[in-house]
Short mmCIF file of C-alpha atoms in Angstrom, two decimals:
data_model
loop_
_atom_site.label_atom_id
_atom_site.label_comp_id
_atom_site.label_asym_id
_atom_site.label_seq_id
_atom_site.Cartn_x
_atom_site.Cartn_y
_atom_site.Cartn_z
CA UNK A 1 109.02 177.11 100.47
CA UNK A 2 107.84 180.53 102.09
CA UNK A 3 107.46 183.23 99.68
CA UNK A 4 105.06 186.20 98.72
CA UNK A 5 101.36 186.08 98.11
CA UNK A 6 101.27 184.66 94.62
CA UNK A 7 98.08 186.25 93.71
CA UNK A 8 98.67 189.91 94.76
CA UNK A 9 100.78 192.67 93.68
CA UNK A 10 101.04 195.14 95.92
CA UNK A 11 102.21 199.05 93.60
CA UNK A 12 104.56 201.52 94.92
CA UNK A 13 104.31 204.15 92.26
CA UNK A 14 103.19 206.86 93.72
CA UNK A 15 104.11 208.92 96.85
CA UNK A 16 101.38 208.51 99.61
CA UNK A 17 100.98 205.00 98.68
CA UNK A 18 102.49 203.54 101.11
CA UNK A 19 104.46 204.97 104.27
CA UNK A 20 107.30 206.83 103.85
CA UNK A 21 110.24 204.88 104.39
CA UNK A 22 111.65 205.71 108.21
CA UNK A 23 115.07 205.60 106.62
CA UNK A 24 115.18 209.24 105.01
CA UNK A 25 118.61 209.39 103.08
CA UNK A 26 121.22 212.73 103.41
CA UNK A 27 123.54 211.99 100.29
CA UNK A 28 127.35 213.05 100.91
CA UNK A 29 127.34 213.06 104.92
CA UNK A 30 130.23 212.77 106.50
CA UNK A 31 129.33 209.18 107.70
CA UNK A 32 127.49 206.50 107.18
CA UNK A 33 125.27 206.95 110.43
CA UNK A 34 124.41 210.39 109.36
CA UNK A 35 123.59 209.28 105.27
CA UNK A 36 121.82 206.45 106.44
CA UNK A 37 120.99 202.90 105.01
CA UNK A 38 120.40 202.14 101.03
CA UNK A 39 117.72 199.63 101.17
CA UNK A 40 116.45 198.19 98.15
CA UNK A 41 115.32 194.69 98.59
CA UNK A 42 112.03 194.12 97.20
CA UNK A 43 110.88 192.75 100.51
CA UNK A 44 111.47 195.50 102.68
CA UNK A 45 108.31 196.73 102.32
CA UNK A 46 107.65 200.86 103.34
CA UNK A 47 111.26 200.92 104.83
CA UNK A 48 112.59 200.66 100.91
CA UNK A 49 114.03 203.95 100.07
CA UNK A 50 115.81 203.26 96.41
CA UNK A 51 114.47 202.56 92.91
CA UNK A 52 115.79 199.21 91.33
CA UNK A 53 116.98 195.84 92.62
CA UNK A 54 120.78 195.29 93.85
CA UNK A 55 122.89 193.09 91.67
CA UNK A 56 122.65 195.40 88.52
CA UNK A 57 121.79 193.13 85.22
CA UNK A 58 121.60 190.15 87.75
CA UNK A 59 118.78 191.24 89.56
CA UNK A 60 116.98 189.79 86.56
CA UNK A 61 118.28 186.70 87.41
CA UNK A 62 117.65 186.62 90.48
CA UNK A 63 114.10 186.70 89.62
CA UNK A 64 113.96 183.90 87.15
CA UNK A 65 115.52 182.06 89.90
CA UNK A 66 112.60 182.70 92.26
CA UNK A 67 110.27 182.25 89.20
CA UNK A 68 111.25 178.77 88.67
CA UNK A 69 111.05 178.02 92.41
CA UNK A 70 114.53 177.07 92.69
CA UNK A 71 115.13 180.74 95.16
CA UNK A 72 112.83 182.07 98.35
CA UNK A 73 111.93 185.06 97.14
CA UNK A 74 112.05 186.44 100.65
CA UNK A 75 115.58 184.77 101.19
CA UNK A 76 118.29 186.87 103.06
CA UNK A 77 121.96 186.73 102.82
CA UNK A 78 124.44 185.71 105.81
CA UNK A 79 126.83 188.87 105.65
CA UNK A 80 129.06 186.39 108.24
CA UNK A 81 132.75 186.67 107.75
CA UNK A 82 132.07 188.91 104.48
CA UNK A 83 133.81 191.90 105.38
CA UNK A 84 136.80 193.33 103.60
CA UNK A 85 139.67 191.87 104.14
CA UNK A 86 141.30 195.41 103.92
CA UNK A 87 139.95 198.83 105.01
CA UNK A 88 138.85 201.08 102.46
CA UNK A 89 138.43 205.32 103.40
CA UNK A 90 136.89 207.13 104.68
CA UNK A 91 138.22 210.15 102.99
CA UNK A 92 137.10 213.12 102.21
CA UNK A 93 136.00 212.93 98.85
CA UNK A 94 133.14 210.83 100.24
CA UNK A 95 131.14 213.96 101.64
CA UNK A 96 132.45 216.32 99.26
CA UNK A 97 129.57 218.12 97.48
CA UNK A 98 129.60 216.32 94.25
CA UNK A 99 132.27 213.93 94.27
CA UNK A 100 130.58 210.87 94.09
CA UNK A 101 127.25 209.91 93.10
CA UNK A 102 127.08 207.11 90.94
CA UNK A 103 128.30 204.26 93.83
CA UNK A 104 127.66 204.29 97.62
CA UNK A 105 130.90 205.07 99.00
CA UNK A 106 129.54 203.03 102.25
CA UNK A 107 128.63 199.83 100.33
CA UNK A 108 130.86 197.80 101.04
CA UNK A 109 130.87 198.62 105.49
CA UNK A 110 127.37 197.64 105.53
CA UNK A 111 127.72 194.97 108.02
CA UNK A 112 129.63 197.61 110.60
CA UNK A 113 128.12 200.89 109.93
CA UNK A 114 124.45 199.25 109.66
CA UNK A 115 124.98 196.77 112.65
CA UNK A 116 122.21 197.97 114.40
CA UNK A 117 119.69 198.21 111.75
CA UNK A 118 120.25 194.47 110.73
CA UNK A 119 119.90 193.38 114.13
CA UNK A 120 116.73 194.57 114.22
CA UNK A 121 115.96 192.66 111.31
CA UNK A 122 116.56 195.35 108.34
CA UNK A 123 117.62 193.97 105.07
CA UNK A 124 120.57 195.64 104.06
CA UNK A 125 122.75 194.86 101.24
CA UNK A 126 126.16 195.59 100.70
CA UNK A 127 126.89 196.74 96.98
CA UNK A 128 131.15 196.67 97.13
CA UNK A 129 132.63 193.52 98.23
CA UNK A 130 136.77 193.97 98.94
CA UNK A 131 138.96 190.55 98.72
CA UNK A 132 142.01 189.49 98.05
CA UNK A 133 143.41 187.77 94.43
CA UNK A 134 146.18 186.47 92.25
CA UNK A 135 146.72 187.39 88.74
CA UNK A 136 148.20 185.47 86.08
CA UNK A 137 148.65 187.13 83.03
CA UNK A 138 150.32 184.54 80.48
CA UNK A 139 151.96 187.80 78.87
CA UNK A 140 153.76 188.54 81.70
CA UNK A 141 155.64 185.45 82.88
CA UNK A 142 159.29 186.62 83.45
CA UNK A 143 158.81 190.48 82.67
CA UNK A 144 157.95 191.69 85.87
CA UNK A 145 160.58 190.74 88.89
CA UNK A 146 159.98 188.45 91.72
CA UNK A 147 159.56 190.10 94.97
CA UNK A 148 157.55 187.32 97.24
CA UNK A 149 155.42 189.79 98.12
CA UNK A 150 153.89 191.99 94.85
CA UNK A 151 154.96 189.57 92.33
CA UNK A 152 155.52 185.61 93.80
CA UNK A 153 157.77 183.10 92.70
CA UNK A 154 154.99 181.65 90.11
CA UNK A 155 155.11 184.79 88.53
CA UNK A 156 151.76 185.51 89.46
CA UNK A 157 151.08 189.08 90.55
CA UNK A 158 149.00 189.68 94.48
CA UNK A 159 145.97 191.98 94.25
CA UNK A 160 143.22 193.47 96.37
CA UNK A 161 140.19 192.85 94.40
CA UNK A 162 137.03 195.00 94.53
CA UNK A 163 133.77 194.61 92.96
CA UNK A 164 131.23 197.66 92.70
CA UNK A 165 127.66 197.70 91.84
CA UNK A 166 126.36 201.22 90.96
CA UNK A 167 124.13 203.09 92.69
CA UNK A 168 123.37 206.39 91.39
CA UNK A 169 122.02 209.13 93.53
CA UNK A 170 119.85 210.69 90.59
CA UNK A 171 119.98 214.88 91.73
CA UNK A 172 124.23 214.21 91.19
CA UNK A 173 123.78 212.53 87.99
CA UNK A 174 121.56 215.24 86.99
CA UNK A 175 123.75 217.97 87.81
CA UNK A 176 126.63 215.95 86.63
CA UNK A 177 124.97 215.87 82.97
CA UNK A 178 123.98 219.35 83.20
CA UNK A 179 119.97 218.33 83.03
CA UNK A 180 117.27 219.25 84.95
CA UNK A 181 116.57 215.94 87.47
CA UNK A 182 113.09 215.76 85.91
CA UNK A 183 113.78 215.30 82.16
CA UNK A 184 117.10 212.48 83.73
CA UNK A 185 114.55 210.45 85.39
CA UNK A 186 111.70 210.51 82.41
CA UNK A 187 114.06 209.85 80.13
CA UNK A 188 115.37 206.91 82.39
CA UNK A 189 111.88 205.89 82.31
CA UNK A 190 110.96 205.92 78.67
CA UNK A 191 114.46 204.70 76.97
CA UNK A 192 114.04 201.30 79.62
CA UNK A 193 110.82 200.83 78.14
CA UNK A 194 108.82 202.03 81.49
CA UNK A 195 110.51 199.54 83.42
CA UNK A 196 110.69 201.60 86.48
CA UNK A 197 107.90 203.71 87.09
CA UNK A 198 109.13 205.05 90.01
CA UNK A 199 111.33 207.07 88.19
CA UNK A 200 108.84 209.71 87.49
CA UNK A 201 106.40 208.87 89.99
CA UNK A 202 108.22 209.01 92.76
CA UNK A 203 110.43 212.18 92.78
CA UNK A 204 111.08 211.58 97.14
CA UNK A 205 113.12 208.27 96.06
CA UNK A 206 116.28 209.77 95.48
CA UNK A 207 118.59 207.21 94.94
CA UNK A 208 118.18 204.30 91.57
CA UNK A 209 120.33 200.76 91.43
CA UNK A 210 120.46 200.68 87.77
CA UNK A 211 120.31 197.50 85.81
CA UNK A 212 123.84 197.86 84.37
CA UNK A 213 126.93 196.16 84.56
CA UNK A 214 129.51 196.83 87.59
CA UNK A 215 133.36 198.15 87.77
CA UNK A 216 135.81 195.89 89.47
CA UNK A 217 138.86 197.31 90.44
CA UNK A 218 142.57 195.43 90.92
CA UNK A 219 144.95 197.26 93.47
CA UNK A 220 148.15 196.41 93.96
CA UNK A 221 150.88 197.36 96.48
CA UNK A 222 150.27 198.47 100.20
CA UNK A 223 146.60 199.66 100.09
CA UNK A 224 147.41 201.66 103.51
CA UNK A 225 148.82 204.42 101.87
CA UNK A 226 146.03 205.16 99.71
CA UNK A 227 144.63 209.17 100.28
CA UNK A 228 148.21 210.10 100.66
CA UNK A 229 149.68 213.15 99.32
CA UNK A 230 153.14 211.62 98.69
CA UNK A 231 152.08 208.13 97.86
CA UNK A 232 152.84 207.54 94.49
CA UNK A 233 149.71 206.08 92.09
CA UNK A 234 150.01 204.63 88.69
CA UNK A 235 146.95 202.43 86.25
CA UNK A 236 144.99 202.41 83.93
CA UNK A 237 141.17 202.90 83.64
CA UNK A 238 139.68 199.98 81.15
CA UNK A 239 136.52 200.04 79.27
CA UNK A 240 135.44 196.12 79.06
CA UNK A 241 136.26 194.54 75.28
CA UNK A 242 134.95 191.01 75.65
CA UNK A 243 136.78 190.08 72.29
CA UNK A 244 139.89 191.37 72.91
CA UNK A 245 140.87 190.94 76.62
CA UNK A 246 138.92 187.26 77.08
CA UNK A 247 139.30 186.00 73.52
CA UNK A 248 142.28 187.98 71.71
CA UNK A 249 140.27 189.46 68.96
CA UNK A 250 142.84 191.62 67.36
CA UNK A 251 140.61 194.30 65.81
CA UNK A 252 141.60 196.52 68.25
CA UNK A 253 144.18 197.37 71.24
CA UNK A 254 142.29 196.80 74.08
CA UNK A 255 143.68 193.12 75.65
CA UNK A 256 147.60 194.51 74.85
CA UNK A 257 147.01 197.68 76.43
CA UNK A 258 144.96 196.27 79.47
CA UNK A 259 147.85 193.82 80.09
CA UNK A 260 150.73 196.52 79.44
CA UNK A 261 149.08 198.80 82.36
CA UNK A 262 148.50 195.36 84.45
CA UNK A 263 152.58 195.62 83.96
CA UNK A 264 153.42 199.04 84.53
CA UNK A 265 151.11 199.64 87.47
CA UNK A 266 152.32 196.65 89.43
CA UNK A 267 156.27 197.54 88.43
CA UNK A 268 155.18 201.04 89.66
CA UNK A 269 153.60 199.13 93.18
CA UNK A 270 157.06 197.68 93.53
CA UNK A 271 158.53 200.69 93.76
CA UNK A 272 156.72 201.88 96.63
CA UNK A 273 153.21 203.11 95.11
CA UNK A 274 150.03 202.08 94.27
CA UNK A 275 149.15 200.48 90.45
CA UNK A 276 144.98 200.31 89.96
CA UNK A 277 143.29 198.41 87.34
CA UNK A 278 139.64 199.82 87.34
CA UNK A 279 137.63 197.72 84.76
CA UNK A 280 134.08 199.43 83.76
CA UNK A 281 131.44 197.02 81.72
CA UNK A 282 131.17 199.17 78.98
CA UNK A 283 131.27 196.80 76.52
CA UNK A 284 131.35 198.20 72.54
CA UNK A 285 131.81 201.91 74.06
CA UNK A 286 128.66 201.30 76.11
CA UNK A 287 126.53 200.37 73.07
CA UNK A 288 126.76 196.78 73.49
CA UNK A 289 128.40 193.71 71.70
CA UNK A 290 125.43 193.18 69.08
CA UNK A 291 126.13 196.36 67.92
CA UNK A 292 129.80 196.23 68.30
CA UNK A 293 129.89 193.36 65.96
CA UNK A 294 127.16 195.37 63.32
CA UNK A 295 129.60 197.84 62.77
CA UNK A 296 132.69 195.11 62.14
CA UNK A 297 130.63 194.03 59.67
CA UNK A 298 129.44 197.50 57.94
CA UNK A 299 133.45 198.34 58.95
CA UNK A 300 135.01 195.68 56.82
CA UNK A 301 132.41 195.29 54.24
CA UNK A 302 132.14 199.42 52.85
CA UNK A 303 133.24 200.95 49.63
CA UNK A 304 137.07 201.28 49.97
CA UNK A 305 137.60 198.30 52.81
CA UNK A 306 138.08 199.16 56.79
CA UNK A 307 139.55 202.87 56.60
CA UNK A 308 140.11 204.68 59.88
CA UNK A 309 139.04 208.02 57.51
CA UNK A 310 136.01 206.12 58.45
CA UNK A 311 135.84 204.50 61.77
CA UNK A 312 133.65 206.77 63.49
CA UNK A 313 131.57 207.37 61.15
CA UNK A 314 130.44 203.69 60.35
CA UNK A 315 129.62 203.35 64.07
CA UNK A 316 127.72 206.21 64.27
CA UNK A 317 125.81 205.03 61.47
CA UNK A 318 124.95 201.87 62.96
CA UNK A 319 124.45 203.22 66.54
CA UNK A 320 123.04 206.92 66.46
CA UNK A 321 125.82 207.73 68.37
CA UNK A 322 130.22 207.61 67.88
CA UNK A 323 130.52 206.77 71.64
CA UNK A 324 128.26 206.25 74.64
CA UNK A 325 130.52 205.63 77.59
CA UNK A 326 130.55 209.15 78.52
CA UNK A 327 133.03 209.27 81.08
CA UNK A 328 131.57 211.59 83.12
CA UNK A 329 130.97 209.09 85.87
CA UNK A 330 133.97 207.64 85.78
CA UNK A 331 136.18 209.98 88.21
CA UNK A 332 133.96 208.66 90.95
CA UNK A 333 135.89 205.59 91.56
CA UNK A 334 138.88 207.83 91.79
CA UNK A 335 136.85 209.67 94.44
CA UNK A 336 136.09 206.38 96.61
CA UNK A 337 139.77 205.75 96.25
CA UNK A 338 140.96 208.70 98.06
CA UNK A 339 142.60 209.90 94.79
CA UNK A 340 143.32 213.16 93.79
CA UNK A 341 146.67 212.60 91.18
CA UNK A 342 147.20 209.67 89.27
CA UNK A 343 151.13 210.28 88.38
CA UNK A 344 151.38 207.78 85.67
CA UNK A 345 148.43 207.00 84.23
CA UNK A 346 148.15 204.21 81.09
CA UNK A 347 145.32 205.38 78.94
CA UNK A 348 145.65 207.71 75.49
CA UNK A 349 141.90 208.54 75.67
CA UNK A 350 141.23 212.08 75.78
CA UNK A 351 137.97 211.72 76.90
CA UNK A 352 139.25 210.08 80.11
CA UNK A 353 141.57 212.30 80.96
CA UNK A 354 139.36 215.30 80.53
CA UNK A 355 136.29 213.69 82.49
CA UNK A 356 139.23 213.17 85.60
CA UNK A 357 140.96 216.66 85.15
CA UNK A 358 137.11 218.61 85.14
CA UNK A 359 136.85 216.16 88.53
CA UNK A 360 139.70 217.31 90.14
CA UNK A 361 141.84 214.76 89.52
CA UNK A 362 145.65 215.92 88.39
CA UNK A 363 147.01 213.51 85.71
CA UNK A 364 150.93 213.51 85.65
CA UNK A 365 153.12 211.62 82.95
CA UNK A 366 150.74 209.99 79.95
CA UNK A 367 151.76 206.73 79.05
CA UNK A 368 150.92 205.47 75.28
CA UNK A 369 150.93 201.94 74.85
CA UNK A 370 154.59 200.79 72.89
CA UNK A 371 153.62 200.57 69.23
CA UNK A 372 155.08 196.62 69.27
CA UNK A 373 152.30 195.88 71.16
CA UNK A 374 149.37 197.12 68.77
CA UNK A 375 147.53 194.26 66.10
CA UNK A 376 148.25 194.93 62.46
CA UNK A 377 144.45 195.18 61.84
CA UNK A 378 143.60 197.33 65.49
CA UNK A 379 145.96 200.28 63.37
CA UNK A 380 142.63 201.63 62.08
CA UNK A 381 141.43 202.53 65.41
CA UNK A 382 144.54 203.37 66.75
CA UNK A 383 145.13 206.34 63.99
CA UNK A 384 141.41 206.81 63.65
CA UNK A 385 141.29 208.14 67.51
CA UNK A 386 144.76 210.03 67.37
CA UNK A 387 143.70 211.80 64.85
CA UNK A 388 140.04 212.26 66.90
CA UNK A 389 142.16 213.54 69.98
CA UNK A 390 143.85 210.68 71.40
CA UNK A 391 147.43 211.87 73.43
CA UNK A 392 150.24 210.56 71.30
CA UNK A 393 153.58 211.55 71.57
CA UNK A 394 154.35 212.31 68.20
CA UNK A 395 152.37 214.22 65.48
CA UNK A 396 148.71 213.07 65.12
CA UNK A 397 148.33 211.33 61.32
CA UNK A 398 146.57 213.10 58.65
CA UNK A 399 143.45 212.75 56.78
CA UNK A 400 145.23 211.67 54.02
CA UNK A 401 147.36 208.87 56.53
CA UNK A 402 143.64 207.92 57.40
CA UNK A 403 142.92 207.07 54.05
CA UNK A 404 145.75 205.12 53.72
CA UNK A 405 145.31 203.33 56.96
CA UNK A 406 143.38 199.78 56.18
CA UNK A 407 142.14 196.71 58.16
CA UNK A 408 141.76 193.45 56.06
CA UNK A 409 138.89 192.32 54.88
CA UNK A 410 136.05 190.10 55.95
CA UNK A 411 137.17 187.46 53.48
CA UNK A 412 140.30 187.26 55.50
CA UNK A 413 139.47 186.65 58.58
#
């Protein structure tokens, strides 16, 4: 197998190191000739202009892979017949100041819009990949209406599906998080434990592939008339909840509301519009499922049983913080999608609908999800976040409903 010299490491930490990369990037051009190429494969050598691997989290397993000799570590992918199998933009929002910078709004017309630069032997990487999928959502057999086309005879629902690494261009997140790019990227550096030096080292590297987890988004109806003023767009915007929408943990609402905007959005697509899904690993409110599960426990085990008086407060305890998803980033999708009004959109969070609002985004009718449809023991966090700001219809409960508001107990379960 041909790979890299085993017994030398060759540092890019510091600027003057090595050549500057001939592939200078202009974030939020107008097209993709004029932005120019992400490249962040570790063997591109001086023409790398990005911090991080692509493939997120996976990047780590890539390297075990080539560790254990079972990958070439200078291997290169065969973009053949890859392309997406429907177009996606341009539109505006891609060069407008601001819009996006946490995904390349080129990534997934790398093969096209780079052409030239792979023939020459460039490795460039596409970070969205755009197919084409079926749904079948047990819950839904028989509720939504056969058209052939949206919804088939099985009763299985046809989606474009759309899978998005991030990339974040780190002066946008700055600005987007109101702090100066310096402290961003040395905090970057010292909460991953140093694992990028670059961040700090290397202020002319604008642009970082984070090791997180990716947003895949489900489309359905005619994807054509997306960035149309009179087109008609409906979904919901999920926050991953391995428990509930794999397993059907019913500690909380998330499966039964996921599946109720699956439902609306493609009744809506029916009609004429567009539904979305766009599903963001932020598992356990971005703090992770270890400590997701820590605060079931301190939850169900406290003075008084699982109160939803108490529901932030017990993960804050655990975590240091109530919530780390902060949504801020999470318009940009939006953005890529030529968006600018969701008209029925399936989500009670307030923090969501603030984040796409200060975006730009207009949000027209607010759809709860039907009380039928929410676990006896996910009440505590239902009532726990109206009362914290959640849009409900009716009057937000009291502290004094919180108190009375009680999940079983860990005995029960």
């Amino acid at each position: 197998m041909t790979g890299n010299r085993s017994g030398h490491i060759r540092l890019n930490s510091h600027p003057g190191a090595t050549a500057p990369s001939r592939f200078k990037l202009h974030w939020g051009a107008p097209t993709a000739e004029e932005r120019g190429p992400i490249v962040a494969t570790v063997n591109a050598g001086t023409d790398r202009n990005a911090i991080g691997a692509h493939g997120g989290s996976y990047s780590l397993y890539r390297a075990l892979a080539v560790s254990a000799g079972a990958m070439n570590p200078i291997a290169r992918p065969d973009l053949t017949n890859t392309h997406p199998v429907v177009e996606i933009g341009p539109f505006p929002q891609w060069s407008e100041p601001g819009r996006i910078v946490s995904l390349d709004p080129w990534g997934h017309m790398v093969p096209q819009a780079f052409r030239k630069e792979l023939a020459e032997g460039i490795d460039i990487r596409p970070s969205i990949a755009v197919t084409k999928a079926r749904l079948t959502v047990p819950e839904l057999k028989g509720r939504l209406k056969v058209d052939g086309k949206i919804v088939r005879e099985e009763g299985d629902i046809a989606a474009v599906k759309i899978a998005i690494d991030p990339v974040w261009y780190l002066p946008g997140i700055a600005e987007r998080f109101g702090v100066a790019e310096t402290k961003l990227r040395r905090t970057l550096f010292e909460q991953t434990g140093g694992m990028y030096p670059e961040l700090v080292t290397r202020p002319d590297l604008s642009v970082f592939l984070p090791p997180i987890g990716n947003t895949t988004i489900y489309l359905f109806g005619d994807v054509s008339k997306l960035g149309q003023e009179r087109t008609f767009i409906s979904g919901r915007l999920h926050d991953e909840c391995n428990g509930s929408d794999v397993f059907g943990s019913d500690i909380c609402t998330c499966r039964p509301y996921l599946v109720h905007g699956i439902e609306e959005a493609a009744h809506d697509a029916q009609k004429g519009g567009i539904g979305f899904i766009v599903y963001n690993r932020k598992e356990g409110r971005a703090l992770g499922e270890v400590t997701k599960f820590l605060v079931y426990n301190a939850r169900k085990r406290q003075d008084g049983g699982d109160q939803a008086a108490t529901y932030f407060e017990r993960t804050e305890c655990v975590a240091g913080v109530q919530d780390a998803r902060f949504q801020q980033l999470m318009p940009d999708v939006m953005h890529w999608l030529g968006v600018r009004r969701i008209d029925r959109f399936m989500s009670m969070s307030n923090m969501k609908h603030d984040a796409l609002v200060e975006a730009g985004i207009a949000i027209g009718e607010r759809v709860p999800i039907p009380a039928d449809l929410i676990p006896e023991d996910a009440s505590v966090e239902m009532e726990a976040k109206k009362a914290a700001g959640y849009f409900t219809p009716g009057a937000a409960p009291t502290a004094e409903d919180l108190k009375k508001t009680v999940g079983r107990k860990i005995e029960e379960f």
